[in-house]
PDB file of C-alpha atoms in Angstrom:
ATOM      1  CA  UNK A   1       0.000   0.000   0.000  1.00 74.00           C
ATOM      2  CA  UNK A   2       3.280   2.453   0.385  1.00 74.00           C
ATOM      3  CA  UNK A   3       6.639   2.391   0.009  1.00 78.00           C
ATOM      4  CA  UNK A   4       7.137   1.498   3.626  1.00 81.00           C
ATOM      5  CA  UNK A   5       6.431  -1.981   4.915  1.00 84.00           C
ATOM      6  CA  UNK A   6       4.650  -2.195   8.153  1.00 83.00           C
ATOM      7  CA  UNK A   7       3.668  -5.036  10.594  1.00 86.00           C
ATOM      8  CA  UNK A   8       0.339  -5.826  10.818  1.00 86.00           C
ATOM      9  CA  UNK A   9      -0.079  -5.579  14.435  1.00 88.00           C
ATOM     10  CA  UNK A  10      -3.276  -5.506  14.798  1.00 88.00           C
ATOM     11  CA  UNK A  11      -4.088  -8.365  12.210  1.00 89.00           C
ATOM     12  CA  UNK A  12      -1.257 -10.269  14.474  1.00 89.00           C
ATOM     13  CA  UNK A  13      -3.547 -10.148  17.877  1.00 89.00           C
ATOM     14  CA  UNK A  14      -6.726 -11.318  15.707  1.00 87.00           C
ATOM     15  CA  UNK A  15      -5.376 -14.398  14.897  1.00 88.00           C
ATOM     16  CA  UNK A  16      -3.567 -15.260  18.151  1.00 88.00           C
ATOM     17  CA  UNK A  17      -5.668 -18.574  18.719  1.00 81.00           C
ATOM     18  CA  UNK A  18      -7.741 -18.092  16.262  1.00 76.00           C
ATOM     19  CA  UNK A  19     -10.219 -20.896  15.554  1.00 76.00           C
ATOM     20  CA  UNK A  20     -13.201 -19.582  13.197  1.00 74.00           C
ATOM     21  CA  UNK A  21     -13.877 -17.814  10.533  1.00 74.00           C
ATOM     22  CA  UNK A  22     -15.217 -15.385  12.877  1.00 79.00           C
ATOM     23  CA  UNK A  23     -11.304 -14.153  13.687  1.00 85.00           C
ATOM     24  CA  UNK A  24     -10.371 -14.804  10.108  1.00 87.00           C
ATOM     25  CA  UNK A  25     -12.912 -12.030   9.106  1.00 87.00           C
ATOM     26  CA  UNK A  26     -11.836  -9.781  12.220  1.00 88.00           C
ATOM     27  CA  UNK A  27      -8.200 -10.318  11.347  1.00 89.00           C
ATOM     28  CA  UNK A  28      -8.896  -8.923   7.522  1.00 89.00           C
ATOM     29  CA  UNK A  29     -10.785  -5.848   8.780  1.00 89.00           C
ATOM     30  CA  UNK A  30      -8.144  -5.219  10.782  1.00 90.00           C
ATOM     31  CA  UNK A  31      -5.271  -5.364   8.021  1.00 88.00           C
ATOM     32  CA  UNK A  32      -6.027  -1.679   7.097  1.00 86.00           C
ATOM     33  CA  UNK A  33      -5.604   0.025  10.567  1.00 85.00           C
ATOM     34  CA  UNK A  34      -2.927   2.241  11.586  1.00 81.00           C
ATOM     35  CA  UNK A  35      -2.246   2.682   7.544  1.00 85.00           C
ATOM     36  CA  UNK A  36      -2.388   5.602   5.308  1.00 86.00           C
ATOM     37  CA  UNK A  37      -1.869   4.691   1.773  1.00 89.00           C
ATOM     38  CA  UNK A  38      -2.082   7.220  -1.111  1.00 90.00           C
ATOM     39  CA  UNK A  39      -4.322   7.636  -3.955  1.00 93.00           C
ATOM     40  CA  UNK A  40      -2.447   7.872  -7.513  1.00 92.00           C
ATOM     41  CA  UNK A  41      -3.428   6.735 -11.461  1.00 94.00           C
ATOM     42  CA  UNK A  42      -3.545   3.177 -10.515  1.00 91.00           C
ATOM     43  CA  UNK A  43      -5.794   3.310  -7.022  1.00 93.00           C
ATOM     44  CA  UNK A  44      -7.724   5.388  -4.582  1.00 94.00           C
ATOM     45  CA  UNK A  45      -6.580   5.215  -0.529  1.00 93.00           C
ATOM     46  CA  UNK A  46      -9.912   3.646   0.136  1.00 94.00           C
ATOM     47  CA  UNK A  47      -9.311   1.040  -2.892  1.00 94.00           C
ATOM     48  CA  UNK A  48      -6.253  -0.028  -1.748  1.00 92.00           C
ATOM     49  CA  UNK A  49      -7.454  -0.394   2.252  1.00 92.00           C
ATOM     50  CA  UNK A  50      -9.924  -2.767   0.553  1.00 94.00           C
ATOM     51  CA  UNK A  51      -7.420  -4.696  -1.160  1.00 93.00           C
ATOM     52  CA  UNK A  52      -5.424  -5.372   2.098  1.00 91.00           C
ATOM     53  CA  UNK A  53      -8.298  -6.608   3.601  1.00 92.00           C
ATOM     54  CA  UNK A  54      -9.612  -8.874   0.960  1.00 94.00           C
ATOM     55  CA  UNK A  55      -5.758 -10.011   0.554  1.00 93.00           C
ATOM     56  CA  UNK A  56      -5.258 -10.743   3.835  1.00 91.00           C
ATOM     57  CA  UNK A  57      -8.595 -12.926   4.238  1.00 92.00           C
ATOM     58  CA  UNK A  58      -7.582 -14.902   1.468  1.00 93.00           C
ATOM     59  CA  UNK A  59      -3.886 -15.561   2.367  1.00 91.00           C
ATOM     60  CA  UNK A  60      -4.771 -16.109   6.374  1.00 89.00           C
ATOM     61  CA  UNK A  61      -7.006 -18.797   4.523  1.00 89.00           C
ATOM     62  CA  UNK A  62      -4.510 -20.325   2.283  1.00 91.00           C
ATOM     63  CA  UNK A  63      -2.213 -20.449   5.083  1.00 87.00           C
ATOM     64  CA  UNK A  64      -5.135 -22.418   7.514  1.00 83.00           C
ATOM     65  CA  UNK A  65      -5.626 -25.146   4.516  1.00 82.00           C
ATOM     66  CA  UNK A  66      -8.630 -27.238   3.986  1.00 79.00           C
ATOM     67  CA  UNK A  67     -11.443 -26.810   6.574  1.00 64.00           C
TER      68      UNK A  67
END
């Protein structure tokens, strides 16, 4: 979302012992806070807190497996 890398704190203490999609879902919303991306040509600051959150949901998935 920026040049900067930053640790997803937040998104971190959602899924400490996590064990429903209930915390998966919290953990995703969470993936945008304590950010401040740009707009530019290529995406708006609210488009790109939406991508973290949908890209986080899907990799926190990936990385629980099959259910």
């Amino acid at each position: 979302m920026g040049p900067t890398p930053l640790r997803a704190a937040a998104t971190e203490a959602a899924l400490a012992g996590a064990e429903g999609p209930g915390e998966v879902e919290r953990a995703a919303q969470a993936a945008a806070e304590g950010t401040r991306p740009t707009s530019d040509l290529w995406g708006s600051s609210e488009y790109r807190e939406h991508l973290a959150r949908v890209l986080t949901r899907r990799a926190v998935l990936a990385a629980a497996g099959p259910a």
